[in-house]
PDB file of C-alpha atoms in Angstrom:
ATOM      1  CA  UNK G 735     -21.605  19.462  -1.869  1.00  0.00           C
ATOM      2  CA  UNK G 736     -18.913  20.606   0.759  1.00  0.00           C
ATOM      3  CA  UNK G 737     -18.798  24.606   0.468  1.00  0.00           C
ATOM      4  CA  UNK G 738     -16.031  26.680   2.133  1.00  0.00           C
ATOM      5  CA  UNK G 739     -16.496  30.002   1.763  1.00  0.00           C
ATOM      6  CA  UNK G 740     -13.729  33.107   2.291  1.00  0.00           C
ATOM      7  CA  UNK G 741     -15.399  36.224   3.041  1.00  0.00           C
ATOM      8  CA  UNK G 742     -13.408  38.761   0.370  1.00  0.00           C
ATOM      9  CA  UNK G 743     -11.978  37.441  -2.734  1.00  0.00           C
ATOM     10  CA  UNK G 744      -9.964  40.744  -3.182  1.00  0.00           C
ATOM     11  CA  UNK G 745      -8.428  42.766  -0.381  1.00  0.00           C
ATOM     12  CA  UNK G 746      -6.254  45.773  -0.458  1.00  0.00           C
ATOM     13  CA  UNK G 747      -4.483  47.279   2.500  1.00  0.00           C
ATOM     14  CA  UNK G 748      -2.126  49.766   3.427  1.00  0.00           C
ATOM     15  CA  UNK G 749       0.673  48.468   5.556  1.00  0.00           C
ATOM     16  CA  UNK G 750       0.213  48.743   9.398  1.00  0.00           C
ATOM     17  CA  UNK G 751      -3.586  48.229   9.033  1.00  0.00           C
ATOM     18  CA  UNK G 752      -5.186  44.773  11.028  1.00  0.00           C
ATOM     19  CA  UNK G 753      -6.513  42.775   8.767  1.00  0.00           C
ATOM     20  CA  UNK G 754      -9.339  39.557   8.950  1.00  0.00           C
ATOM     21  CA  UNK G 755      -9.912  36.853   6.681  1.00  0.00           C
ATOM     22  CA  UNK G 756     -12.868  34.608   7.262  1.00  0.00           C
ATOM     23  CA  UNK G 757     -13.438  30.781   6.362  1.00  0.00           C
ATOM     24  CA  UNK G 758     -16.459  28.911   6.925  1.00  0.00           C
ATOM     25  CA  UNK G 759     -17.691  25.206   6.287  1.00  0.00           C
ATOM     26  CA  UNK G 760     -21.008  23.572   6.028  1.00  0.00           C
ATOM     27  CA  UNK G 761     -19.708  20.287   5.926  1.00  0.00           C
ATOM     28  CA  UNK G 762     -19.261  19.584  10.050  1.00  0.00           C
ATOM     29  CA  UNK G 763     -15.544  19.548   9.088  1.00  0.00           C
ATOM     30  CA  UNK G 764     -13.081  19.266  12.188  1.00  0.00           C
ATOM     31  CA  UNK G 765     -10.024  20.299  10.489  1.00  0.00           C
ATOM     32  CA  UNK G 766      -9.515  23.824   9.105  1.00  0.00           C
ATOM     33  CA  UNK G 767      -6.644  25.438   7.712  1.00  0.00           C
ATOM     34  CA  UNK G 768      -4.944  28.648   6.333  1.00  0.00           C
ATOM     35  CA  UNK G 769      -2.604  27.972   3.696  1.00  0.00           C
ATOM     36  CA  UNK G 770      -0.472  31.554   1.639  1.00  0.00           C
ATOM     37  CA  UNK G 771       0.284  30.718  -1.954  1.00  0.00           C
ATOM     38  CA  UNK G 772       3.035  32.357  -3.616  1.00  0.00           C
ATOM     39  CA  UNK G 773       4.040  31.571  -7.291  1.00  0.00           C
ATOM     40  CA  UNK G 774       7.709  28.857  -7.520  1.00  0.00           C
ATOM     41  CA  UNK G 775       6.265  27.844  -3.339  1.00  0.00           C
ATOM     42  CA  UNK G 776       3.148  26.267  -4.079  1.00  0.00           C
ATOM     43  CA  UNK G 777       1.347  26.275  -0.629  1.00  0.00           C
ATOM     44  CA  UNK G 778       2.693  26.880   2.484  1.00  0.00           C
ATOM     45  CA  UNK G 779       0.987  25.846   5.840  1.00  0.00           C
ATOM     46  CA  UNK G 780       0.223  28.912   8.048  1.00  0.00           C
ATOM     47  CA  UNK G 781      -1.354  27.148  10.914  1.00  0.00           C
ATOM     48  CA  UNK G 782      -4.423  24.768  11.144  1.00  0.00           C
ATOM     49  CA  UNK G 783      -6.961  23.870  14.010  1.00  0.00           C
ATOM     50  CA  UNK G 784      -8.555  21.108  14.532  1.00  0.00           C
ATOM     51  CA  UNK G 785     -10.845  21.510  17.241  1.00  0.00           C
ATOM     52  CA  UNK G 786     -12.797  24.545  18.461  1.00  0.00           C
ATOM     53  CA  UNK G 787     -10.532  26.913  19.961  1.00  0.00           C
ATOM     54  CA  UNK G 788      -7.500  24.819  19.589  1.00  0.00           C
ATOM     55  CA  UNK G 789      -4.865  25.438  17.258  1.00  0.00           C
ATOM     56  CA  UNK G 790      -1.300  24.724  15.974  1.00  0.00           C
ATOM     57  CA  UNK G 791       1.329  26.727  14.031  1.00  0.00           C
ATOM     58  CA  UNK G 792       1.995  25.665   9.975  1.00  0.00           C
ATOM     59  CA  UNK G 793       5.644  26.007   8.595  1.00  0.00           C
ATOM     60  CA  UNK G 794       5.482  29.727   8.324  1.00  0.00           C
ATOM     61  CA  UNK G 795       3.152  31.327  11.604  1.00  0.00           C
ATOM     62  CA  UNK G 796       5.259  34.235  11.860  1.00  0.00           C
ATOM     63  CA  UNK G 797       3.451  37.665  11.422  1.00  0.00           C
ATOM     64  CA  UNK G 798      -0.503  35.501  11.908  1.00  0.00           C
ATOM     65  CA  UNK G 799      -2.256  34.911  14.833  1.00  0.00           C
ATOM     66  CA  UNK G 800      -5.699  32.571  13.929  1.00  0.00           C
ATOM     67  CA  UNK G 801      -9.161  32.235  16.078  1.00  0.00           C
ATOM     68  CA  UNK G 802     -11.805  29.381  16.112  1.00  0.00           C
ATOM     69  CA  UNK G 803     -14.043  30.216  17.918  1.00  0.00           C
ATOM     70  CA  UNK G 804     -17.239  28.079  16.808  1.00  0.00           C
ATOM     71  CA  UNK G 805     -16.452  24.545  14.241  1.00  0.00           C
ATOM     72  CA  UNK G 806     -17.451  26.363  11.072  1.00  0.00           C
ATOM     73  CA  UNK G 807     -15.441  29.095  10.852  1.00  0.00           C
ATOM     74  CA  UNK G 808     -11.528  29.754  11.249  1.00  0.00           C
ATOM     75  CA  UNK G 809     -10.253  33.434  10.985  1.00  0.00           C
ATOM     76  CA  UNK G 810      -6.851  34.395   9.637  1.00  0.00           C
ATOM     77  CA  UNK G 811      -5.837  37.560  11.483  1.00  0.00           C
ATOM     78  CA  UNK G 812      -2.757  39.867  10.393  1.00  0.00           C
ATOM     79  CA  UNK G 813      -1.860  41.853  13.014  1.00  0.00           C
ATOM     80  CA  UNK G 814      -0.029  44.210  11.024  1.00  0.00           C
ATOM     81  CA  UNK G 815       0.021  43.919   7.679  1.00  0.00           C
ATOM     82  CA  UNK G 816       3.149  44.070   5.817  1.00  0.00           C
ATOM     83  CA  UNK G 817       3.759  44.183   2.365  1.00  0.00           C
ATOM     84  CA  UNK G 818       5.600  40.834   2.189  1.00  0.00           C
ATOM     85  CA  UNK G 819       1.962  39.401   3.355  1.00  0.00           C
ATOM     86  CA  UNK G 820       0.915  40.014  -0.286  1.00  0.00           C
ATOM     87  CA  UNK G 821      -0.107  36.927  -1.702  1.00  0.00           C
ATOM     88  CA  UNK G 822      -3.016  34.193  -2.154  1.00  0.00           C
ATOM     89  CA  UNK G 823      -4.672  33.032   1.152  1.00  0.00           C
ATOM     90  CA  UNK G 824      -7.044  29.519   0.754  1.00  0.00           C
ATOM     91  CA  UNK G 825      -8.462  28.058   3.772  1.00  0.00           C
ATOM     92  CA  UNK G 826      -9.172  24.595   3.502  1.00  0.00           C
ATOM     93  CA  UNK G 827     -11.423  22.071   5.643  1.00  0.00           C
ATOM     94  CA  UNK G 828     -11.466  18.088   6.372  1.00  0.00           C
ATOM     95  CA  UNK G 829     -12.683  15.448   9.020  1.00  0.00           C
ATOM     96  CA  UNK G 830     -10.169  14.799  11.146  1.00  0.00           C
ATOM     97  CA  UNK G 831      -7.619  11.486  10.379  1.00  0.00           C
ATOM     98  CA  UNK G 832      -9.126   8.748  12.188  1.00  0.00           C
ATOM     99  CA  UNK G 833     -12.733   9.558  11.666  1.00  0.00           C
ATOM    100  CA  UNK G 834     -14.998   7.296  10.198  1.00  0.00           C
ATOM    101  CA  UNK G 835     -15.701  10.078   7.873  1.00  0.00           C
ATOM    102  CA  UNK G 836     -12.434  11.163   6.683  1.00  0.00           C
ATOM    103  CA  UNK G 837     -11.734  10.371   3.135  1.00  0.00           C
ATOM    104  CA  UNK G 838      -8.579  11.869   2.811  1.00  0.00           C
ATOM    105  CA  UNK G 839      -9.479  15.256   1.178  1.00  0.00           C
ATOM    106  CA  UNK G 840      -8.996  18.706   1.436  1.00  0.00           C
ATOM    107  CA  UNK G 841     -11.502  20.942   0.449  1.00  0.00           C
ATOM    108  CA  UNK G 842     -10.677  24.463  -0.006  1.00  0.00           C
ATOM    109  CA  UNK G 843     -12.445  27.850  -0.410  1.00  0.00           C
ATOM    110  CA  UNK G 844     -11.958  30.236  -3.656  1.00  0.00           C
ATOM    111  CA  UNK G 845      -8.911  31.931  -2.192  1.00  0.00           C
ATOM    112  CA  UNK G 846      -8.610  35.588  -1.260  1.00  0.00           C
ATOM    113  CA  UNK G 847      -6.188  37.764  -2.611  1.00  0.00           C
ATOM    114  CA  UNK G 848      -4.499  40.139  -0.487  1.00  0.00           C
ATOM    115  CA  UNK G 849      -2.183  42.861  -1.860  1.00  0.00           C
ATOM    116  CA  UNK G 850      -0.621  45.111   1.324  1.00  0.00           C
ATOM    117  CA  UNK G 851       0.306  48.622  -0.167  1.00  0.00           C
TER     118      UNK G 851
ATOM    119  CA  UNK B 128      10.951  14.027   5.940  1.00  0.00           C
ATOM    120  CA  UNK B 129       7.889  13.697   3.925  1.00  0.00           C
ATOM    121  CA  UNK B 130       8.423  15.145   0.376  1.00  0.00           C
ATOM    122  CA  UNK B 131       6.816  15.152  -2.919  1.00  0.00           C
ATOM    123  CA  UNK B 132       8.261  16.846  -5.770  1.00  0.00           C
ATOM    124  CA  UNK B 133       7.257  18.127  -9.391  1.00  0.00           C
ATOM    125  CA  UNK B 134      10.230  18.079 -11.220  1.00  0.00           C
ATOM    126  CA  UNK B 135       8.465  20.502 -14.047  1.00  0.00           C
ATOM    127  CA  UNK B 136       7.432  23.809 -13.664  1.00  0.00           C
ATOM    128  CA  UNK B 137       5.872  24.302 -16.875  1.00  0.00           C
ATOM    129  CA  UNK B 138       4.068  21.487 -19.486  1.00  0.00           C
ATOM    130  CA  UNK B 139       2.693  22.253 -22.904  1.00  0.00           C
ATOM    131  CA  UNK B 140       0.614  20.193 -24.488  1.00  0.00           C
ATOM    132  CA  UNK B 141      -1.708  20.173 -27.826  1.00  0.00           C
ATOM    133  CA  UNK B 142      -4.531  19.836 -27.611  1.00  0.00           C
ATOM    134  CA  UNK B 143      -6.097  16.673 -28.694  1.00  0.00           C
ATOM    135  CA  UNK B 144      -2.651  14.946 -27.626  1.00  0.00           C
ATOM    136  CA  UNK B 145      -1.748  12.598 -24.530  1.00  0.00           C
ATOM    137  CA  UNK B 146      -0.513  14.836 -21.615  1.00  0.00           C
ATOM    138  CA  UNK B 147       1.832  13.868 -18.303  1.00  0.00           C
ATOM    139  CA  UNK B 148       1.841  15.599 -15.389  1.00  0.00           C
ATOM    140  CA  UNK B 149       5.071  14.009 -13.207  1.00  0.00           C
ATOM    141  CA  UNK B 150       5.446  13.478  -9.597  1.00  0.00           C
ATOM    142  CA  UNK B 151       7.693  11.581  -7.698  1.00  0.00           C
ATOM    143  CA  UNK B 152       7.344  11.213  -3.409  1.00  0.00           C
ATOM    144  CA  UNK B 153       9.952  10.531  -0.769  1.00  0.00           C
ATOM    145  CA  UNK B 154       7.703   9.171   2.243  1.00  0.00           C
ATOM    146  CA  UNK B 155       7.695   6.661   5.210  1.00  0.00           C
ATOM    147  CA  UNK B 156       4.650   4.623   5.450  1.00  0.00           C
ATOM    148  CA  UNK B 157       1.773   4.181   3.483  1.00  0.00           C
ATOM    149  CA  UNK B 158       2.162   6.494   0.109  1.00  0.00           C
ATOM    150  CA  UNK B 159      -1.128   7.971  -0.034  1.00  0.00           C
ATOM    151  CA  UNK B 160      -0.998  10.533  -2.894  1.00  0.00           C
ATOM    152  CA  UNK B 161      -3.110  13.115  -4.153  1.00  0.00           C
ATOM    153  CA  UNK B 162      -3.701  15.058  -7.372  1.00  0.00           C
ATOM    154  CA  UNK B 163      -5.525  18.349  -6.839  1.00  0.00           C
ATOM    155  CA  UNK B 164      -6.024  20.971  -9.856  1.00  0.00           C
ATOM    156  CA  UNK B 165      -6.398  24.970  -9.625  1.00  0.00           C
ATOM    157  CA  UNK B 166      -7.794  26.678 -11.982  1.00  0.00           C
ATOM    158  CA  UNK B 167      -7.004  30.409 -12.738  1.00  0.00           C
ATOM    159  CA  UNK B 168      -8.138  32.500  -9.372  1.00  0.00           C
ATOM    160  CA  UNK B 169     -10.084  29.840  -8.133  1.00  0.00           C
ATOM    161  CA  UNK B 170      -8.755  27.243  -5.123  1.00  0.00           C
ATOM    162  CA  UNK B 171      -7.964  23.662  -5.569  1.00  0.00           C
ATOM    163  CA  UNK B 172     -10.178  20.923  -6.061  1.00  0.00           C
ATOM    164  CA  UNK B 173      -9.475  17.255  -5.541  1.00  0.00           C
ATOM    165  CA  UNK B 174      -8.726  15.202  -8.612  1.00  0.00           C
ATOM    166  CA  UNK B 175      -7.879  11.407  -7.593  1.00  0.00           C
ATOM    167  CA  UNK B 176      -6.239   9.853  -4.912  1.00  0.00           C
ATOM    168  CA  UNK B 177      -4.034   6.365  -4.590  1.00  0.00           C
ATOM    169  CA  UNK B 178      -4.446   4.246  -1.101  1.00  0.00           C
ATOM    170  CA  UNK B 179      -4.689   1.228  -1.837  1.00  0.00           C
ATOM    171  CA  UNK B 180      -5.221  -1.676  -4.552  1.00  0.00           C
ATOM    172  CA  UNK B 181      -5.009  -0.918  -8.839  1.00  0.00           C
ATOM    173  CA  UNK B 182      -1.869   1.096  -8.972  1.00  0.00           C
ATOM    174  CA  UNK B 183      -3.818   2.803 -11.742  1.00  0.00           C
ATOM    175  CA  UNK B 184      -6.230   5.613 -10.428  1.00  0.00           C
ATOM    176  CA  UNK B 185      -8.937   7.086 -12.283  1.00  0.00           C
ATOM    177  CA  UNK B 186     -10.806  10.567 -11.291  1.00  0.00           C
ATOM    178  CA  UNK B 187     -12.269  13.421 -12.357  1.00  0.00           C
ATOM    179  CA  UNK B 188     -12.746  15.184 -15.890  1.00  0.00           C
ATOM    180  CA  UNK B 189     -11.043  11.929 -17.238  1.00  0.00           C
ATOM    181  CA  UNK B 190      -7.996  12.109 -15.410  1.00  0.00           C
ATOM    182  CA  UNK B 191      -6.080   8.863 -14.044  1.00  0.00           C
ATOM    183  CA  UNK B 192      -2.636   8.359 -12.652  1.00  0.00           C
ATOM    184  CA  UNK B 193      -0.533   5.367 -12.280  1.00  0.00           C
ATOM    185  CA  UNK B 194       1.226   4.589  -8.806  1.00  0.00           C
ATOM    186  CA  UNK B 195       4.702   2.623  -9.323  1.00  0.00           C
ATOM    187  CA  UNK B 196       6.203   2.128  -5.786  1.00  0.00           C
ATOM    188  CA  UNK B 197       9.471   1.077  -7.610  1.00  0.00           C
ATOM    189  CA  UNK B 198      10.011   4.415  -9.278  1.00  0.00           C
ATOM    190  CA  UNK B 199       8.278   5.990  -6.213  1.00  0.00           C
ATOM    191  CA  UNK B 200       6.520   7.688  -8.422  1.00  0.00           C
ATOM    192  CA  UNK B 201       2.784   9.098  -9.138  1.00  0.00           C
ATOM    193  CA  UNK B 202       2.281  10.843 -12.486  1.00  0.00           C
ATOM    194  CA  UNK B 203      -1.146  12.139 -13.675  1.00  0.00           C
ATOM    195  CA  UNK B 204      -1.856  11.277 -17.076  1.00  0.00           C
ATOM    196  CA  UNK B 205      -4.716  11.857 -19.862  1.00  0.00           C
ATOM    197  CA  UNK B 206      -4.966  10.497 -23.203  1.00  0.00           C
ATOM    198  CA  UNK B 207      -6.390  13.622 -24.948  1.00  0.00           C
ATOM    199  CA  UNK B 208      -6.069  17.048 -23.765  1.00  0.00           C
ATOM    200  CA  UNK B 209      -8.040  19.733 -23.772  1.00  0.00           C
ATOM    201  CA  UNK B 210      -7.376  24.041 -23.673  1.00  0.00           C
ATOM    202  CA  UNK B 211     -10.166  23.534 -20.904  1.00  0.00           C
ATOM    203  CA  UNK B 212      -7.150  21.150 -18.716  1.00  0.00           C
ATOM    204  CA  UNK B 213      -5.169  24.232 -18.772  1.00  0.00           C
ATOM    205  CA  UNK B 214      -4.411  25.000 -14.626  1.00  0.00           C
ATOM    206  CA  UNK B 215      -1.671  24.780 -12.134  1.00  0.00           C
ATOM    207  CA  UNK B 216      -1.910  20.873 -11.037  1.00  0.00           C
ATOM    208  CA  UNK B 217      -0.491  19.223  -7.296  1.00  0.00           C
ATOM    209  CA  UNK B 218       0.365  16.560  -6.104  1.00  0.00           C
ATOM    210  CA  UNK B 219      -0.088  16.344  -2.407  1.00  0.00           C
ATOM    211  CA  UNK B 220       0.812  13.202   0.292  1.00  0.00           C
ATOM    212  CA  UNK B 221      -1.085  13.916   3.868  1.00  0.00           C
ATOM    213  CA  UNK B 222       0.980  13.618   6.540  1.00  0.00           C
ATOM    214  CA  UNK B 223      -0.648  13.417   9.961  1.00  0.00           C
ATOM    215  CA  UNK B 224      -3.643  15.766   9.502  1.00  0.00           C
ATOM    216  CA  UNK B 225      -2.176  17.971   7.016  1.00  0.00           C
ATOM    217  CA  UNK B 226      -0.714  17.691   3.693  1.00  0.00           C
ATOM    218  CA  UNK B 227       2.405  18.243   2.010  1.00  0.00           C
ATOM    219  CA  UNK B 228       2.274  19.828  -1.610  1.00  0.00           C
ATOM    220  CA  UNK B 229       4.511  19.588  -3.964  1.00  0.00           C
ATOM    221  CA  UNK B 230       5.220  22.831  -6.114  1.00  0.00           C
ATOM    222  CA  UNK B 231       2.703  22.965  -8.970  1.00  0.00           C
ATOM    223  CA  UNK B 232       2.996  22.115 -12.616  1.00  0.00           C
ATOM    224  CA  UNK B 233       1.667  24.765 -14.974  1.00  0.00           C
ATOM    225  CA  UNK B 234      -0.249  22.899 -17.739  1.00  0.00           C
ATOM    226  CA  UNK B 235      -0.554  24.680 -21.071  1.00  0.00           C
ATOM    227  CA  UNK B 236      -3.019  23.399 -23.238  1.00  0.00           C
ATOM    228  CA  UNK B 237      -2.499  24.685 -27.058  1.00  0.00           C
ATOM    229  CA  UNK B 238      -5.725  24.814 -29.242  1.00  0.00           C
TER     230      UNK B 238
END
Protein backbone atom coordinates (compact mmCIF):
# COMPACT_ATOMS: atom_id res chain seq x y z
CA UNK A 1 0.00 0.00 0.00
CA UNK A 2 1.04 3.71 -0.80
CA UNK A 3 2.07 5.29 2.74
CA UNK A 4 2.62 9.06 3.19
CA UNK A 5 3.66 9.86 6.30
CA UNK A 6 3.66 13.61 8.18
CA UNK A 7 6.14 13.76 10.80
CA UNK A 8 3.84 15.40 13.88
CA UNK A 9 0.21 14.87 13.98
CA UNK A 10 -0.10 17.70 16.64
CA UNK A 11 1.97 20.86 16.73
CA UNK A 12 1.76 23.84 18.93
CA UNK A 13 3.66 27.06 18.46
CA UNK A 14 3.98 30.37 19.69
CA UNK A 15 3.77 32.99 17.03
CA UNK A 16 7.12 34.20 15.50
CA UNK A 17 8.65 30.69 15.95
CA UNK A 18 9.92 28.74 12.33
CA UNK A 19 8.17 25.97 11.96
CA UNK A 20 8.73 22.40 9.66
CA UNK A 21 6.35 19.97 8.55
CA UNK A 22 7.61 16.84 6.90
CA UNK A 23 5.94 14.49 4.17
CA UNK A 24 7.35 11.44 2.87
CA UNK A 25 6.27 8.69 0.24
CA UNK A 26 7.26 5.17 -0.41
CA UNK A 27 5.42 4.90 -3.41
CA UNK A 28 8.20 6.58 -6.09
CA UNK A 29 5.49 9.29 -6.36
CA UNK A 30 6.55 12.41 -8.56
CA UNK A 31 3.96 14.72 -7.43
CA UNK A 32 3.77 16.02 -3.84
CA UNK A 33 1.71 18.52 -2.33
CA UNK A 34 0.79 20.69 0.76
CA UNK A 35 -2.73 21.35 1.01
CA UNK A 36 -4.28 23.77 4.67
CA UNK A 37 -7.78 22.68 5.54
CA UNK A 38 -9.98 24.99 7.23
CA UNK A 39 -13.66 24.10 8.14
CA UNK A 40 -16.65 25.98 5.24
CA UNK A 41 -12.94 25.98 2.62
CA UNK A 42 -12.41 22.47 2.22
CA UNK A 43 -8.75 22.30 0.90
CA UNK A 44 -6.81 24.86 -0.34
CA UNK A 45 -3.62 24.31 -2.52
CA UNK A 46 -0.47 25.75 -0.82
CA UNK A 47 2.03 24.84 -3.41
CA UNK A 48 3.03 21.42 -4.98
CA UNK A 49 6.31 20.05 -6.65
CA UNK A 50 6.65 17.82 -8.97
CA UNK A 51 10.10 17.11 -9.50
CA UNK A 52 13.08 17.17 -7.12
CA UNK A 53 13.86 20.58 -6.25
CA UNK A 54 11.30 22.12 -8.43
CA UNK A 55 8.29 23.67 -7.27
CA UNK A 56 5.19 25.85 -7.94
CA UNK A 57 2.94 28.10 -5.78
CA UNK A 58 -0.95 26.67 -4.86
CA UNK A 59 -3.82 29.31 -4.59
CA UNK A 60 -2.73 30.56 -1.24
CA UNK A 61 1.60 30.52 -1.02
CA UNK A 62 1.66 33.54 0.95
CA UNK A 63 3.38 33.24 4.43
CA UNK A 64 5.12 29.27 3.09
CA UNK A 65 8.14 28.70 1.51
CA UNK A 66 8.45 24.55 0.59
CA UNK A 67 11.84 22.36 -0.08
CA UNK A 68 12.31 19.03 -2.04
CA UNK A 69 15.17 18.20 -1.77
CA UNK A 70 15.26 14.25 -2.46
CA UNK A 71 11.67 12.51 -4.40
CA UNK A 72 10.29 11.19 -1.12
CA UNK A 73 9.97 13.87 0.94
CA UNK A 74 8.46 17.54 0.57
CA UNK A 75 8.79 19.97 3.61
CA UNK A 76 6.28 22.67 4.44
CA UNK A 77 8.24 25.49 6.07
CA UNK A 78 6.54 28.56 7.98
CA UNK A 79 8.78 31.10 8.25
CA UNK A 80 7.04 32.81 10.88
CA UNK A 81 4.28 31.45 12.24
CA UNK A 82 1.24 33.40 12.67
CA UNK A 83 -1.76 32.62 14.32
CA UNK A 84 -3.96 32.75 11.19
CA UNK A 85 -1.62 29.59 10.09
CA UNK A 86 -3.74 27.57 12.57
CA UNK A 87 -5.34 24.94 10.81
CA UNK A 88 -5.07 21.25 9.23
CA UNK A 89 -1.99 20.68 6.96
CA UNK A 90 -2.22 17.15 4.59
CA UNK A 91 0.41 16.54 2.15
CA UNK A 92 -0.57 14.46 -0.55
CA UNK A 93 1.46 12.40 -3.31
CA UNK A 94 0.75 11.05 -7.06
CA UNK A 95 2.60 10.00 -10.37
CA UNK A 96 2.75 12.65 -12.42
CA UNK A 97 -0.28 13.15 -15.37
CA UNK A 98 1.03 11.50 -18.30
CA UNK A 99 2.77 8.62 -16.67
CA UNK A 100 2.05 5.27 -17.47
CA UNK A 101 1.50 4.90 -13.84
CA UNK A 102 -0.78 7.60 -12.95
CA UNK A 103 -4.20 6.50 -12.05
CA UNK A 104 -5.61 9.60 -11.21
CA UNK A 105 -5.31 9.58 -7.35
CA UNK A 106 -4.22 11.46 -4.62
CA UNK A 107 -2.96 9.89 -1.76
CA UNK A 108 -2.59 11.81 1.32
CA UNK A 109 -0.87 11.54 4.74
CA UNK A 110 -2.89 11.65 8.26
CA UNK A 111 -2.77 15.43 8.43
CA UNK A 112 -0.99 17.50 11.05
CA UNK A 113 -2.60 19.87 13.11
CA UNK A 114 -1.03 23.04 13.79
CA UNK A 115 -2.42 25.53 16.35
CA UNK A 116 0.01 28.95 16.44
CA UNK A 117 -0.49 30.55 19.99
CA UNK B 1 -12.62 27.92 -14.55
CA UNK B 2 -12.72 24.46 -13.29
CA UNK B 3 -15.32 24.12 -10.44
CA UNK B 4 -17.07 21.52 -8.54
CA UNK B 5 -19.51 22.31 -5.99
CA UNK B 6 -21.41 20.59 -2.95
CA UNK B 7 -24.42 22.34 -2.67
CA UNK B 8 -24.93 20.76 1.10
CA UNK B 9 -23.00 21.37 3.93
CA UNK B 10 -24.55 19.04 6.20
CA UNK B 11 -26.59 15.41 5.39
CA UNK B 12 -28.31 13.26 7.96
CA UNK B 13 -29.15 10.09 7.35
CA UNK B 14 -30.58 6.87 9.38
CA UNK B 15 -29.05 4.47 9.52
CA UNK B 16 -30.12 1.48 7.63
CA UNK B 17 -31.65 4.07 4.99
CA UNK B 18 -30.45 5.07 1.32
CA UNK B 19 -28.07 8.12 1.59
CA UNK B 20 -27.00 10.95 -1.27
CA UNK B 21 -24.14 12.77 -1.20
CA UNK B 22 -24.63 15.66 -4.22
CA UNK B 23 -22.16 17.15 -6.49
CA UNK B 24 -22.46 18.99 -9.45
CA UNK B 25 -19.03 20.20 -11.77
CA UNK B 26 -18.53 23.11 -14.12
CA UNK B 27 -15.44 21.85 -16.31
CA UNK B 28 -13.92 21.98 -19.89
CA UNK B 29 -12.82 18.72 -21.17
CA UNK B 30 -13.01 15.39 -20.06
CA UNK B 31 -15.11 15.35 -16.53
CA UNK B 32 -13.02 13.15 -14.58
CA UNK B 33 -14.49 13.18 -11.03
CA UNK B 34 -13.53 11.97 -7.81
CA UNK B 35 -15.12 11.02 -4.49
CA UNK B 36 -12.67 11.03 -1.59
CA UNK B 37 -13.92 10.50 2.21
CA UNK B 38 -12.23 11.88 5.59
CA UNK B 39 -12.79 10.49 8.45
CA UNK B 40 -12.57 12.35 11.86
CA UNK B 41 -8.64 13.54 12.23
CA UNK B 42 -7.53 11.33 9.73
CA UNK B 43 -6.70 12.56 5.80
CA UNK B 44 -8.65 11.61 2.81
CA UNK B 45 -8.78 8.48 1.12
CA UNK B 46 -9.94 7.80 -2.40
CA UNK B 47 -13.43 6.42 -2.82
CA UNK B 48 -14.32 6.00 -6.72
CA UNK B 49 -13.57 7.77 -9.65
CA UNK B 50 -15.62 8.34 -13.20
CA UNK B 51 -13.35 8.49 -16.62
CA UNK B 52 -14.80 6.79 -18.80
CA UNK B 53 -17.61 4.15 -19.88
CA UNK B 54 -20.85 2.98 -17.20
CA UNK B 55 -21.93 6.35 -16.00
CA UNK B 56 -22.53 4.34 -12.84
CA UNK B 57 -19.31 3.97 -10.62
CA UNK B 58 -18.88 1.59 -7.95
CA UNK B 59 -15.98 1.81 -5.10
CA UNK B 60 -15.11 1.32 -1.87
CA UNK B 61 -17.07 0.27 1.44
CA UNK B 62 -20.09 -0.13 -1.02
CA UNK B 63 -20.18 3.18 -2.32
CA UNK B 64 -21.17 4.00 -6.12
CA UNK B 65 -22.04 7.20 -7.87
CA UNK B 66 -23.82 7.90 -11.01
CA UNK B 67 -22.26 10.38 -13.68
CA UNK B 68 -25.13 12.29 -15.77
CA UNK B 69 -23.29 14.70 -18.18
CA UNK B 70 -26.78 16.30 -18.81
CA UNK B 71 -27.27 17.44 -15.26
CA UNK B 72 -23.44 17.81 -15.06
CA UNK B 73 -23.70 16.17 -12.21
CA UNK B 74 -21.85 13.36 -9.96
CA UNK B 75 -23.65 12.35 -6.75
CA UNK B 76 -22.38 9.56 -4.43
CA UNK B 77 -24.97 7.32 -3.39
CA UNK B 78 -25.48 4.10 -1.01
CA UNK B 79 -28.42 2.06 -0.51
CA UNK B 80 -28.03 1.46 3.27
CA UNK B 81 -26.13 3.55 5.57
CA UNK B 82 -24.23 2.98 8.24
CA UNK B 83 -23.08 5.30 11.75
CA UNK B 84 -19.61 3.84 10.51
CA UNK B 85 -20.25 6.23 6.85
CA UNK B 86 -20.31 9.09 9.14
CA UNK B 87 -17.19 11.62 7.65
CA UNK B 88 -16.73 14.77 5.74
CA UNK B 89 -17.03 13.43 1.92
CA UNK B 90 -15.36 15.39 -1.57
CA UNK B 91 -15.75 15.49 -4.58
CA UNK B 92 -12.67 16.45 -6.46
CA UNK B 93 -12.05 16.98 -10.62
CA UNK B 94 -8.01 17.06 -11.38
CA UNK B 95 -7.08 19.68 -13.31
CA UNK B 96 -3.61 19.56 -14.83
CA UNK B 97 -1.63 17.84 -12.03
CA UNK B 98 -3.63 18.98 -9.23
CA UNK B 99 -7.10 18.81 -8.14
CA UNK B 100 -9.87 20.98 -7.44
CA UNK B 101 -12.13 20.12 -4.31
CA UNK B 102 -15.23 20.98 -3.81
CA UNK B 103 -16.23 22.04 -0.13
CA UNK B 104 -17.12 18.90 1.84
CA UNK B 105 -20.42 17.40 2.82
CA UNK B 106 -20.71 16.45 6.47
CA UNK B 107 -22.50 13.05 6.57
CA UNK B 108 -24.38 12.23 9.76
CA UNK B 109 -25.22 8.83 10.17
CA UNK B 110 -28.08 8.31 13.02
CA UNK B 111 -28.07 4.84 14.79
Amino acid sequence: DVKVTQSSRYLVKRTGEKVFLECVQDMDHENMFWYRQDPGLGLRLIYFSYDVKMKEKGDIPEGYSVSREKKERFSLILESASTNQTSMYLCASSFLLGSSLHTGELFFGEGSRLTVL
Amino acid sequence: AQSVAQPEDQVNVAEGNPLTVKCTYSVSGNPYLFWYVQYPNRGLQFLLKYITGDNLVKGSYGFEAEFNKSQTSFHLKKPSALVSDSALYFCAHPYGQNFVFGPGTRLSVLP
